[in-house]
Each structure stands twice: as C-alpha cells, then as structure tokens.
Amino acid sequence: VTPDGGSSGAISRRAFVGAAGLTSAGLLAAARSTSAAAAVSQSTDPHAGTVPFYATHQAGIITPAQDSLVFAAYDVTGADRSALLALLRTWTRAAARLCAGELLTGDTYPGAPDPDTGEALGLGPSHLTVTAGFGPSLFDGRFGLAPRRPAALADLPAFAGDALDPTRSGGDLCIQACADDALVAFHAVHNLTRLALGTATVRYVQLGFGRTSSTSAQQTTPRNLMGFKDGTDNLTAQDSKLLERFVWVGDEGDQSWMRAGTYLVDRRIRIHLEAWDRSTLLEQEQTVGRAKATGAPLGSAAERDPVNLKALGADGLPVIPAGAHIRVAAPVTNRGERLLRRGFNFADGVDPATGELDAGLFFICFQRDPRLQFVAIQTRLAEQDAMRRYLLHTASGLFACPGGPAPGGSWGDPLS
Ligand code: HEM
C-alpha cells in the first residue's frame, strides 16, 4: 500500500463523516463514494479553521500558536538520498492534505488497510500546522549531504546542569504538529510515522498541552505550569522587521538553500513543581522578575509596561534582581539577540525515582543562527538564571527548517 496523499480528490474528514458515518467498511472506499459531500461548508464548525500549508515560510512558526503539540523526531533508515527524498515528497503531500482537513488517500486493493488511520474523522482541520526540520545527523555521510550542512547547524554545546536523555534528544528529521485539537495533531504524526515505514523510524514523541507563548499580537498571554504569564516579550508575527532580523535566514551564510528558513531548538525542561510550589510569592516573583497576577515587570503596574532593568528600590538594590529570568534572558544582556519562543507545557506522569511530577515546559524556539541566539542566551541562563534552581533540561534537539515548500513541491527540494 502506498497511501501517499494521492489524487482521488479532496474529501474533508468532517463532510465524510456527515455523509457516510463511521461504520462503513473501508474509509477510503466510502470516502470516494461520498465525494459530493466534500463541498459542505465548514464555516460554523469550531474545528474548521485552516492555516495555509504552502507559503514562503513554513506554517507553525509565526502562525498563531495553537493549544496542542505533538513533536516527533525520526531516524532515517532508508538506504540513500533518493529514499530520503521520496519520503519527504510523500510526507509533504500528506501534510498538505492533513492541514486542509482532508482524508489521506492512496493506491489500495481489496482487503488493504485504509490509507487514513481514521481517528480524526469528524474533526476539521483545527488550525493544524505541520512543520519539518533536518537535524545535524542528517548531514553525516549516509546521504551525501555533508557539504550541504549549514555552519549554523552546529551541534549544541553542553550547558551547565544539563541532564539530557539521548533517547529523547536529536534525530535526523523532526515533525512539529500543532493544532487546536490534540487528536488532530496526533493524527498527523501517526499518519506520517506510518508513511515512513521502511524509510524512517520514530525516535521519540513529545506531547504538549497549553501554549506557553503568543506568536500574534491578537493572542492573550497564556500561563505556564509555574503559574506565570509566559510570552509577554516574545516576537510576534506583527514584528516583521524583527522577524527578518532574528528569525528568517537571509542571504548570509554558507547554504543558500536555507534562505527563508529558520532553525528550531527544542529543550524538554522539567520544572521541579514541588519545590516551586513551596516557595513564597516573593521568591517566585523575584525569580521571574514579573508579578504573578498581572505579568507586570516588577516595579510596574501592567503586563505591557516597559521593563526597566536599571530601576533601584529604596534599599538601593535592583527592583528586578540580578538573577531574575527576564534580566538574564533580556536582549540588552545578550548583545541585543532575541528569539521567537513557541513552547508548550508537558506532563509525563510521575518520576519513579522521586514520586514527583515529571512535568514542565517543552521549550521550542526559532532563530536565524542558534550559535548567536539560543546558545548564547542559554549559556548565560545556565549560569546566572535564578530559575535554574527549579529546572532540569532533560532533552534537546536542533533542526534546520527550510522555507515553505512551493505548491506541489516537497520539503526535500532544497536537498535534492
Ligand atoms: C521552564 C523553562 C522556562 C520558563 C518557565 C520560562 C518562563 C519565562 C517567563 C515567565 C518569562 C516572562 C514573560 C515573557 O516575556 O515571556 C520569560 C521570558 C523570556 N524567556 Fe523564559 N522561560 C523558560 C526557559 C527559557 C529558555 C530556555 C530561554 C532561552 C534560552 C528563555 C528565554 C526567554 C526570553 C528571551 C524571555 C524574554 C525576555 C525579555 O525579552 O525581556 N526562557 N520566560
């Protein structure tokens, strides 16, 4: 079976269920027989929203952050570059359909499994975005891609306090699926994983719930598991000049194929919530540098008030303490460098060693050059951030995300 998002027409998941029900034998066969229903309007459906898949920049970066994340990394097992490129072609076609809320279709035969795994039937696109990236290991000797490795895709250094699990780190390829519905995001990763059979194996999957940033000025600032507003001073889609400067790769660098692309860094950061919950409000606010209730910088009244790092209190000490997270992460402390943050909360049950919650923030950021941005900022945070006492970085990944595929093109075109 080669269910590759092929050519049998646009069958929306929502319209298909409405017309055919869930009991039909063979989703694909039934979907074909109900193609007329595909034109049914989805405008009143809360799951109906779509994010365009084909664009200059991949979706899922500056498009509004959704509520759910399924992040997967893969090891490529295919023999050569043509197998890798075939997989990326198949994935791109399938992702475009999934983001449009369409069923996956493909060649089939009597008794074949359905090309679409089916769990998202009845759900619309739910603002699904599927973003792909290439890890440093893809550029080793296996696919003849070593000369194409961008200098900016340099392996991340070890940071003070890191406790990285190699089985949950790295990967040749990544897929970041985000949606307003967790099942829709999982369905995307499930089907891409299935399509990879024989060419790539899934290395790890991280689920995330509740965005921990805003990437649009229209979004309200969410709260992270520490209870603080997160994402106030993030870059947003409206900051077009800053995005050109800090997020999108331009003409610089050694690899023109990365133009309009960006680099993704992910960090699975466990938060020692039990210790955090026992700390006082004063300690928490001094750790972050903002008020818990309002998100205002210490010494100010409102969330969006400018951060004054120079202000001194009556005791002569800085109002925003020396180790406060927002001071140590601030552009002014880091040669003006900034990041686009797009992380999510996670909760993966209980740490069997301690009985504590294994929960925290799956930090994702996008940038033009990780060496100048994430690495420089994290080096400082790992040494000076007061928050580090409550954090443990347990996994890490770095991926080059090329520009968006041209209509009908493939994520792999820059590598062909
Ligand atoms: C569990 C880990 C983390 C938590 C809970 C956390 C939380 C926060 C909070 C509450 C803020 C203030 C609101 C805002 O402007 O967004 C903030 C700001 C920020 N954080 Fe984090 N953060 C974490 C990890 C990181 C990491 C790993 C980095 C980068 C290496 C980072 C970079 C930043 C930056 C750049 C800002 C904005 C600073 C400014 O522009 O003034 N954070 N973070």
GROMACS .gro file of C-alpha atoms and ligand atoms in nm:
model
  459
    1VAL     CA    1   0.000   0.000   0.000
    2THR     CA    2   0.132   0.344  -0.080
    3PRO     CA    3  -0.112   0.582   0.085
    4ASP     CA    4   0.070   0.896  -0.015
    5GLY     CA    5  -0.191   1.163  -0.019
    6GLY     CA    6  -0.253   1.090  -0.385
    7SER     CA    7  -0.502   1.207  -0.634
    8SER     CA    8  -0.853   1.093  -0.561
    9GLY     CA    9  -0.991   1.436  -0.479
   10ALA     CA   10  -1.046   1.645  -0.170
   11ILE     CA   11  -1.256   1.455   0.081
   12SER     CA   12  -1.294   1.652   0.401
   13ARG     CA   13  -1.292   1.449   0.721
   14ARG     CA   14  -1.593   1.641   0.850
   15ALA     CA   15  -1.803   1.608   0.538
   16PHE     CA   16  -1.713   1.242   0.502
   17VAL     CA   17  -1.844   1.150   0.845
   18GLY     CA   18  -2.154   1.353   0.798
   19ALA     CA   19  -2.237   1.167   0.481
   20ALA     CA   20  -2.101   0.819   0.539
   21GLY     CA   21  -2.099   0.759   0.914
   22LEU     CA   22  -1.823   0.570   1.093
   23THR     CA   23  -1.941   0.217   1.035
   24SER     CA   24  -1.859   0.178   0.666
   25ALA     CA   25  -1.614  -0.090   0.575
   26GLY     CA   26  -1.314   0.087   0.430
   27LEU     CA   27  -1.279   0.456   0.498
   28LEU     CA   28  -1.130   0.524   0.162
   29ALA     CA   29  -1.389   0.335  -0.039
   30ALA     CA   30  -1.665   0.510   0.150
   31ALA     CA   31  -1.493   0.846   0.120
   32ARG     CA   32  -1.476   0.809  -0.256
   33SER     CA   33  -1.843   0.734  -0.271
   34THR     CA   34  -1.926   1.049  -0.076
   35SER     CA   35  -1.705   1.292  -0.260
   36ALA     CA   36  -2.001   1.515  -0.343
   37ALA     CA   37  -2.042   1.585   0.027
   38ALA     CA   38  -1.694   1.733   0.041
   39ALA     CA   39  -1.823   2.070  -0.067
   40VAL     CA   40  -2.028   2.107   0.253
   41SER     CA   41  -1.939   2.436   0.418
   42GLN     CA   42  -1.748   2.415   0.746
   43SER     CA   43  -1.789   2.778   0.835
   44THR     CA   44  -1.986   2.723   1.155
   45ASP     CA   45  -1.767   2.439   1.275
   46PRO     CA   46  -1.527   2.539   1.557
   47HIS     CA   47  -1.278   2.288   1.412
   48ALA     CA   48  -1.298   2.442   1.065
   49GLY     CA   49  -1.006   2.687   1.076
   50THR     CA   50  -0.716   2.621   0.841
   51VAL     CA   51  -0.364   2.762   0.821
   52PRO     CA   52  -0.225   2.773   0.465
   53PHE     CA   53   0.034   2.498   0.420
   54TYR     CA   54   0.209   2.636   0.112
   55ALA     CA   55   0.373   2.970   0.192
   56THR     CA   56   0.711   3.144   0.179
   57HIS     CA   57   0.785   3.033   0.534
   58GLN     CA   58   0.667   2.705   0.682
   59ALA     CA   59   0.349   2.727   0.889
   60GLY     CA   60   0.382   2.656   1.262
   61ILE     CA   61   0.648   2.920   1.324
   62ILE     CA   62   0.495   3.268   1.322
   63THR     CA   63   0.139   3.147   1.264
   64PRO     CA   64  -0.069   3.183   1.583
   65ALA     CA   65   0.043   2.927   1.842
   66GLN     CA   66  -0.225   2.660   1.889
   67ASP     CA   67  -0.324   2.475   2.207
   68SER     CA   68  -0.173   2.133   2.139
   69LEU     CA   69   0.161   1.999   2.025
   70VAL     CA   70   0.279   1.661   1.906
   71PHE     CA   71   0.651   1.678   1.834
   72ALA     CA   72   0.823   1.377   1.678
   73ALA     CA   73   1.182   1.307   1.580
   74TYR     CA   74   1.282   1.035   1.334
   75ASP     CA   75   1.591   0.837   1.241
   76VAL     CA   76   1.619   0.775   0.868
   77THR     CA   77   1.684   0.410   0.786
   78GLY     CA   78   1.641   0.437   0.407
   79ALA     CA   79   1.945   0.338   0.205
   80ASP     CA   80   2.022   0.656   0.015
   81ARG     CA   81   1.928   1.012  -0.071
   82SER     CA   82   1.659   0.909  -0.318
   83ALA     CA   83   1.481   0.712  -0.044
   84LEU     CA   84   1.504   1.015   0.186
   85LEU     CA   85   1.371   1.248  -0.085
   86ALA     CA   86   1.087   1.008  -0.168
   87LEU     CA   87   0.985   1.007   0.198
   88LEU     CA   88   0.991   1.387   0.216
   89ARG     CA   89   0.778   1.407  -0.101
   90THR     CA   90   0.525   1.165   0.043
   91TRP     CA   91   0.522   1.348   0.376
   92THR     CA   92   0.477   1.689   0.215
   93ARG     CA   93   0.179   1.578   0.006
   94ALA     CA   94   0.022   1.407   0.303
   95ALA     CA   95   0.083   1.705   0.536
   96ALA     CA   96  -0.079   1.942   0.286
   97ARG     CA   97  -0.392   1.726   0.285
   98LEU     CA   98  -0.397   1.688   0.662
   99CYS     CA   99  -0.369   2.065   0.712
  100ALA     CA  100  -0.664   2.112   0.478
  101GLY     CA  101  -0.862   1.863   0.687
  102GLU     CA  102  -0.872   1.608   0.406
  103LEU     CA  103  -0.854   1.233   0.433
  104LEU     CA  104  -0.536   1.065   0.321
  105THR     CA  105  -0.593   0.864   0.008
  106GLY     CA  106  -0.372   0.640  -0.200
  107ASP     CA  107  -0.342   0.323  -0.401
  108THR     CA  108  -0.533   0.043  -0.247
  109TYR     CA  109  -0.656  -0.308  -0.321
  110PRO     CA  110  -0.930  -0.532  -0.184
  111GLY     CA  111  -0.865  -0.602   0.183
  112ALA     CA  112  -0.594  -0.336   0.213
  113PRO     CA  113  -0.574  -0.127   0.530
  114ASP     CA  114  -0.726   0.218   0.494
  115PRO     CA  115  -0.477   0.484   0.381
  116ASP     CA  116  -0.602   0.712   0.660
  117THR     CA  117  -0.585   0.578   1.016
  118GLY     CA  118  -0.924   0.738   1.088
  119GLU     CA  119  -0.907   0.877   1.440
  120ALA     CA  120  -0.959   1.235   1.321
  121LEU     CA  121  -1.274   1.155   1.126
  122GLY     CA  122  -1.539   1.405   1.222
  123LEU     CA  123  -1.284   1.667   1.321
  124GLY     CA  124  -1.200   1.955   1.092
  125PRO     CA  125  -0.850   2.093   1.026
  126SER     CA  126  -0.842   2.262   1.370
  127HIS     CA  127  -0.570   2.503   1.252
  128LEU     CA  128  -0.331   2.211   1.210
  129THR     CA  129   0.022   2.306   1.111
  130VAL     CA  130   0.292   2.054   1.026
  131THR     CA  131   0.649   2.186   1.029
  132ALA     CA  132   0.951   1.982   0.921
  133GLY     CA  133   1.318   2.013   1.012
  134PHE     CA  134   1.652   1.845   0.938
  135GLY     CA  135   1.882   1.752   1.228
  136PRO     CA  136   2.263   1.776   1.218
  137SER     CA  137   2.290   1.396   1.190
  138LEU     CA  138   2.112   1.405   0.851
  139PHE     CA  139   2.426   1.570   0.716
  140ASP     CA  140   2.666   1.288   0.804
  141GLY     CA  141   2.796   1.054   0.532
  142ARG     CA  142   2.480   0.848   0.471
  143PHE     CA  143   2.301   1.066   0.217
  144GLY     CA  144   2.589   1.259   0.063
  145LEU     CA  145   2.465   1.573   0.236
  146ALA     CA  146   2.777   1.662   0.438
  147PRO     CA  147   2.870   1.953   0.207
  148ARG     CA  148   2.518   2.093   0.245
  149ARG     CA  149   2.530   2.123   0.623
  150PRO     CA  150   2.491   2.486   0.728
  151ALA     CA  151   2.755   2.615   0.971
  152ALA     CA  152   2.469   2.746   1.184
  153LEU     CA  153   2.352   2.385   1.231
  154ALA     CA  154   2.647   2.326   1.466
  155ASP     CA  155   2.578   2.072   1.743
  156LEU     CA  156   2.465   2.248   2.059
  157PRO     CA  157   2.730   2.255   2.332
  158ALA     CA  158   2.669   2.103   2.677
  159PHE     CA  159   2.526   2.360   2.918
  160ALA     CA  160   2.583   2.372   3.294
  161GLY     CA  161   2.332   2.147   3.472
  162ASP     CA  162   2.216   1.958   3.161
  163ALA     CA  163   2.078   1.608   3.227
  164LEU     CA  164   1.997   1.507   2.871
  165ASP     CA  165   1.843   1.173   2.783
  166PRO     CA  166   1.993   1.075   2.445
  167THR     CA  167   1.690   0.862   2.358
  168ARG     CA  168   1.470   1.174   2.375
  169SER     CA  169   1.719   1.403   2.202
  170GLY     CA  170   1.847   1.462   1.849
  171GLY     CA  171   1.703   1.293   1.541
  172ASP     CA  172   1.763   1.312   1.165
  173LEU     CA  173   1.422   1.469   1.099
  174CYS     CA  174   1.158   1.639   1.310
  175ILE     CA  175   0.788   1.694   1.261
  176GLN     CA  176   0.619   1.956   1.475
  177ALA     CA  177   0.240   1.913   1.455
  178CYS     CA  178   0.032   2.179   1.632
  179ALA     CA  179  -0.347   2.211   1.635
  180ASP     CA  180  -0.635   2.339   1.842
  181ASP     CA  181  -0.730   1.975   1.897
  182ALA     CA  182  -0.473   1.727   2.036
  183LEU     CA  183  -0.625   1.438   1.843
  184VAL     CA  184  -0.583   1.621   1.512
  185ALA     CA  185  -0.215   1.689   1.593
  186PHE     CA  186  -0.157   1.327   1.693
  187HIS     CA  187  -0.336   1.201   1.382
  188ALA     CA  188  -0.087   1.393   1.168
  189VAL     CA  189   0.217   1.241   1.341
  190HIS     CA  190   0.054   0.897   1.346
  191ASN     CA  191  -0.002   0.903   0.971
  192LEU     CA  192   0.339   1.048   0.882
  193THR     CA  193   0.500   0.781   1.101
  194ARG     CA  194   0.302   0.516   0.919
  195LEU     CA  195   0.403   0.657   0.580
  196ALA     CA  196   0.768   0.641   0.692
  197LEU     CA  197   0.754   0.263   0.733
  198GLY     CA  198   1.072   0.120   0.583
  199THR     CA  199   1.243   0.459   0.544
  200ALA     CA  200   1.243   0.619   0.889
  201THR     CA  201   1.167   0.509   1.244
  202VAL     CA  202   1.026   0.731   1.510
  203ARG     CA  203   1.287   0.817   1.774
  204TYR     CA  204   1.074   0.999   2.030
  205VAL     CA  205   0.743   1.177   2.057
  206GLN     CA  206   0.663   1.461   2.297
  207LEU     CA  207   0.308   1.574   2.364
  208GLY     CA  208   0.245   1.931   2.477
  209PHE     CA  209  -0.071   2.098   2.603
  210GLY     CA  210  -0.145   2.466   2.650
  211ARG     CA  211   0.081   2.703   2.460
  212THR     CA  212   0.337   2.891   2.668
  213SER     CA  213   0.378   3.182   2.432
  214SER     CA  214   0.190   3.406   2.195
  215THR     CA  215   0.311   3.447   1.840
  216SER     CA  216   0.049   3.701   1.740
  217ALA     CA  217  -0.034   4.038   1.892
  218GLN     CA  218  -0.401   3.929   1.883
  219GLN     CA  219  -0.343   3.641   2.126
  220THR     CA  220  -0.368   3.675   2.502
  221THR     CA  221  -0.065   3.575   2.704
  222PRO     CA  222  -0.105   3.221   2.843
  223ARG     CA  223   0.036   3.092   3.173
  224ASN     CA  224   0.293   2.818   3.218
  225LEU     CA  225   0.289   2.548   3.488
  226MET     CA  226   0.466   2.785   3.727
  227GLY     CA  227   0.151   2.996   3.714
  228PHE     CA  228   0.321   3.291   3.543
  229LYS     CA  229   0.223   3.464   3.221
  230ASP     CA  230   0.466   3.345   2.955
  231GLY     CA  231   0.534   3.500   2.618
  232THR     CA  232   0.481   3.868   2.702
  233ASP     CA  233   0.803   3.988   2.542
  234ASN     CA  234   0.805   3.732   2.261
  235LEU     CA  235   0.849   3.817   1.894
  236THR     CA  236   0.516   3.805   1.711
  237ALA     CA  237   0.400   3.778   1.351
  238GLN     CA  238   0.340   4.152   1.351
  239ASP     CA  239   0.710   4.232   1.417
  240SER     CA  240   0.805   4.187   1.051
  241LYS     CA  241   1.134   4.380   1.069
  242LEU     CA  242   1.243   4.190   1.380
  243LEU     CA  243   1.146   3.859   1.221
  244GLU     CA  244   1.369   3.934   0.922
  245ARG     CA  245   1.649   4.016   1.161
  246PHE     CA  246   1.611   3.740   1.419
  247VAL     CA  247   1.410   3.451   1.270
  248TRP     CA  248   1.435   3.414   0.892
  249VAL     CA  249   1.762   3.318   0.727
  250GLY     CA  250   1.859   3.572   0.461
  251ASP     CA  251   2.138   3.574   0.205
  252GLU     CA  252   2.407   3.528   0.465
  253GLY     CA  253   2.571   3.201   0.546
  254ASP     CA  254   2.719   2.917   0.351
  255GLN     CA  255   2.397   2.743   0.239
  256SER     CA  256   2.159   2.934   0.012
  257TRP     CA  257   1.903   2.650   0.042
  258MET     CA  258   1.821   2.775   0.393
  259ARG     CA  259   1.702   3.114   0.267
  260ALA     CA  260   1.358   3.193   0.418
  261GLY     CA  261   1.411   2.907   0.660
  262THR     CA  262   1.492   2.913   1.029
  263TYR     CA  263   1.650   2.696   1.298
  264LEU     CA  264   1.444   2.518   1.564
  265VAL     CA  265   1.585   2.437   1.907
  266ASP     CA  266   1.380   2.224   2.143
  267ARG     CA  267   1.453   2.162   2.510
  268ARG     CA  268   1.246   1.938   2.734
  269ILE     CA  269   1.272   2.135   3.058
  270ARG     CA  270   1.140   1.964   3.366
  271ILE     CA  271   1.014   2.204   3.632
  272HIS     CA  272   1.053   2.087   3.992
  273LEU     CA  273   0.697   2.190   4.066
  274GLU     CA  274   0.700   2.058   4.424
  275ALA     CA  275   0.990   2.288   4.513
  276TRP     CA  276   0.836   2.578   4.321
  277ASP     CA  277   0.500   2.530   4.495
  278ARG     CA  278   0.673   2.553   4.836
  279SER     CA  279   0.843   2.885   4.754
  280THR     CA  280   0.681   3.213   4.856
  281LEU     CA  281   0.516   3.452   4.614
  282LEU     CA  282   0.800   3.698   4.679
  283GLU     CA  283   1.062   3.437   4.590
  284GLN     CA  284   0.869   3.336   4.276
  285GLU     CA  285   0.828   3.693   4.152
  286GLN     CA  286   1.193   3.776   4.219
  287THR     CA  287   1.291   3.460   4.028
  288VAL     CA  288   1.092   3.557   3.719
  289GLY     CA  289   1.121   3.936   3.752
  290ARG     CA  290   0.747   3.985   3.694
  291ALA     CA  291   0.435   3.992   3.912
  292LYS     CA  292   0.250   3.661   3.915
  293ALA     CA  293  -0.104   3.800   3.897
  294THR     CA  294  -0.063   4.064   3.629
  295GLY     CA  295   0.258   3.968   3.449
  296ALA     CA  296   0.383   4.325   3.501
  297PRO     CA  297   0.758   4.376   3.531
  298LEU     CA  298   0.848   4.426   3.900
  299GLY     CA  299   0.812   4.794   3.983
  300SER     CA  300   0.543   4.847   3.716
  301ALA     CA  301   0.167   4.812   3.707
  302ALA     CA  302   0.071   4.649   3.378
  303GLU     CA  303   0.191   4.350   3.176
  304ARG     CA  304   0.296   4.554   2.875
  305ASP     CA  305   0.481   4.824   3.072
  306PRO     CA  306   0.842   4.853   2.958
  307VAL     CA  307   1.096   4.653   3.157
  308ASN     CA  308   1.324   4.892   3.348
  309LEU     CA  309   1.632   4.692   3.440
  310LYS     CA  310   1.804   5.000   3.585
  311ALA     CA  311   1.542   5.084   3.849
  312LEU     CA  312   1.665   5.067   4.210
  313GLY     CA  313   1.448   5.015   4.516
  314ALA     CA  314   1.458   5.211   4.844
  315ASP     CA  315   1.720   4.961   4.963
  316GLY     CA  316   1.945   5.056   4.672
  317LEU     CA  317   1.911   4.709   4.515
  318PRO     CA  318   1.777   4.649   4.162
  319VAL     CA  319   1.397   4.618   4.160
  320ILE     CA  320   1.437   4.336   3.908
  321PRO     CA  321   1.703   4.126   4.084
  322ALA     CA  322   2.038   4.038   3.929
  323GLY     CA  323   1.938   3.674   3.867
  324ALA     CA  324   1.578   3.734   3.757
  325HIS     CA  325   1.492   3.530   3.447
  326ILE     CA  326   1.379   3.830   3.244
  327ARG     CA  327   1.701   4.016   3.323
  328VAL     CA  328   1.931   3.729   3.229
  329ALA     CA  329   1.729   3.645   2.914
  330ALA     CA  330   1.677   4.009   2.810
  331PRO     CA  331   1.813   4.128   2.475
  332VAL     CA  332   2.014   4.401   2.648
  333THR     CA  333   2.201   4.134   2.848
  334ASN     CA  334   2.258   3.927   2.532
  335ARG     CA  335   2.405   4.166   2.274
  336GLY     CA  336   2.057   4.255   2.152
  337GLU     CA  337   1.977   3.897   2.047
  338ARG     CA  338   1.617   3.773   2.052
  339LEU     CA  339   1.425   3.450   1.992
  340LEU     CA  340   1.080   3.351   1.875
  341ARG     CA  341   0.953   3.123   2.153
  342ARG     CA  342   0.675   2.871   2.077
  343GLY     CA  343   0.677   2.622   2.363
  344PHE     CA  344   0.411   2.407   2.533
  345ASN     CA  345   0.351   2.260   2.879
  346PHE     CA  346   0.404   1.888   2.924
  347ALA     CA  347   0.312   1.637   3.195
  348ASP     CA  348   0.451   1.286   3.152
  349GLY     CA  349   0.331   1.122   3.471
  350VAL     CA  350   0.545   1.055   3.777
  351ASP     CA  351   0.922   1.027   3.815
  352PRO     CA  352   0.957   0.674   3.959
  353ALA     CA  353   1.279   0.770   4.138
  354THR     CA  354   1.126   1.052   4.343
  355GLY     CA  355   0.748   1.021   4.317
  356GLU     CA  356   0.743   1.378   4.188
  357LEU     CA  357   0.559   1.502   3.881
  358ASP     CA  358   0.755   1.469   3.559
  359ALA     CA  359   0.616   1.791   3.415
  360GLY     CA  360   0.746   2.116   3.277
  361LEU     CA  361   0.788   2.314   2.961
  362PHE     CA  362   0.874   2.174   2.620
  363PHE     CA  363   1.064   2.483   2.510
  364ILE     CA  364   1.074   2.544   2.135
  365CYS     CA  365   1.237   2.847   1.981
  366PHE     CA  366   1.310   2.961   1.626
  367GLN     CA  367   1.600   3.176   1.519
  368ARG     CA  368   1.829   3.276   1.237
  369ASP     CA  369   2.150   3.143   1.394
  370PRO     CA  370   2.139   2.927   1.709
  371ARG     CA  371   2.506   2.995   1.784
  372LEU     CA  372   2.434   3.364   1.838
  373GLN     CA  373   2.087   3.326   1.984
  374PHE     CA  374   1.983   3.014   2.177
  375VAL     CA  375   2.336   2.903   2.263
  376ALA     CA  376   2.448   3.246   2.383
  377ILE     CA  377   2.131   3.306   2.586
  378GLN     CA  378   2.116   2.956   2.735
  379THR     CA  379   2.485   2.968   2.832
  380ARG     CA  380   2.405   3.272   3.043
  381LEU     CA  381   2.078   3.129   3.180
  382ALA     CA  382   2.250   2.803   3.282
  383GLU     CA  383   2.494   3.000   3.494
  384GLN     CA  384   2.302   3.302   3.622
  385ASP     CA  385   1.925   3.246   3.599
  386ALA     CA  386   1.764   3.222   3.945
  387MET     CA  387   1.503   2.997   3.782
  388ARG     CA  388   1.765   2.730   3.711
  389ARG     CA  389   1.729   2.600   4.068
  390TYR     CA  390   1.381   2.477   3.974
  391LEU     CA  391   1.465   2.346   3.626
  392LEU     CA  392   1.628   2.041   3.473
  393HIS     CA  393   1.691   2.022   3.098
  394THR     CA  394   1.623   1.656   3.015
  395ALA     CA  395   1.625   1.652   2.632
  396SER     CA  396   1.746   1.866   2.346
  397GLY     CA  397   1.711   1.894   1.970
  398LEU     CA  398   1.831   2.116   1.688
  399PHE     CA  399   1.678   2.123   1.338
  400ALA     CA  400   1.714   2.330   1.022
  401CYS     CA  401   1.364   2.414   0.895
  402PRO     CA  402   1.380   2.514   0.528
  403GLY     CA  403   1.147   2.771   0.375
  404GLY     CA  404   0.793   2.661   0.291
  405PRO     CA  405   0.752   2.417   0.001
  406ALA     CA  406   0.623   2.556  -0.329
  407PRO     CA  407   0.273   2.433  -0.420
  408GLY     CA  408   0.316   2.075  -0.533
  409GLY     CA  409   0.680   2.080  -0.415
  410SER     CA  410   0.848   1.896  -0.131
  411TRP     CA  411   1.022   1.974   0.197
  412GLY     CA  412   1.314   1.784   0.043
  413ASP     CA  413   1.352   2.005  -0.267
  414PRO     CA  414   1.632   2.213  -0.108
  415LEU     CA  415   1.831   1.891  -0.056
  416SER     CA  416   1.773   1.735  -0.399
  417HEM     C1  417   1.095   2.601   3.204
  417HEM     C2  418   1.169   2.695   3.150
  417HEM     C3  419   1.127   2.838   3.133
  417HEM     C4  420   1.024   2.906   3.189
  417HEM     C5  421   0.921   2.855   3.290
  417HEM     C6  422   1.031   3.041   3.138
  417HEM     C7  423   0.942   3.142   3.172
  417HEM     C8  424   0.951   3.273   3.127
  417HEM     C9  425   0.864   3.380   3.171
  417HEM    C10  426   0.751   3.365   3.273
  417HEM    C11  427   0.902   3.492   3.105
  417HEM    C12  428   0.842   3.634   3.121
  417HEM    C13  429   0.732   3.664   3.025
  417HEM    C14  430   0.777   3.680   2.881
  417HEM     O1  431   0.828   3.783   2.841
  417HEM     O2  432   0.760   3.582   2.809
  417HEM    C15  433   1.011   3.456   3.018
  417HEM    C16  434   1.079   3.541   2.932
  417HEM    C17  435   1.181   3.504   2.849
  417HEM     N1  436   1.241   3.381   2.843
  417HEM    FE1  437   1.193   3.218   2.951
  417HEM     N2  438   1.135   3.051   3.050
  417HEM    C18  439   1.197   2.929   3.045
  417HEM    C19  440   1.306   2.895   2.969
  417HEM    C20  441   1.371   2.979   2.881
  417HEM    C21  442   1.481   2.943   2.797
  417HEM    C22  443   1.547   2.805   2.792
  417HEM    C23  444   1.513   3.051   2.724
  417HEM    C24  445   1.620   3.072   2.619
  417HEM    C25  446   1.734   3.008   2.616
  417HEM    C26  447   1.422   3.158   2.764
  417HEM    C27  448   1.420   3.284   2.709
  417HEM    C28  449   1.336   3.385   2.746
  417HEM    C29  450   1.340   3.517   2.686
  417HEM    C30  451   1.429   3.562   2.572
  417HEM    C31  452   1.243   3.591   2.750
  417HEM    C32  453   1.205   3.740   2.723
  417HEM    C33  454   1.299   3.829   2.794
  417HEM    C34  455   1.280   3.974   2.751
  417HEM     O3  456   1.271   3.998   2.632
  417HEM     O4  457   1.276   4.060   2.837
  417HEM     N3  458   1.337   3.110   2.857
  417HEM     N4  459   1.039   3.322   3.034
   0.00000   0.00000   0.00000
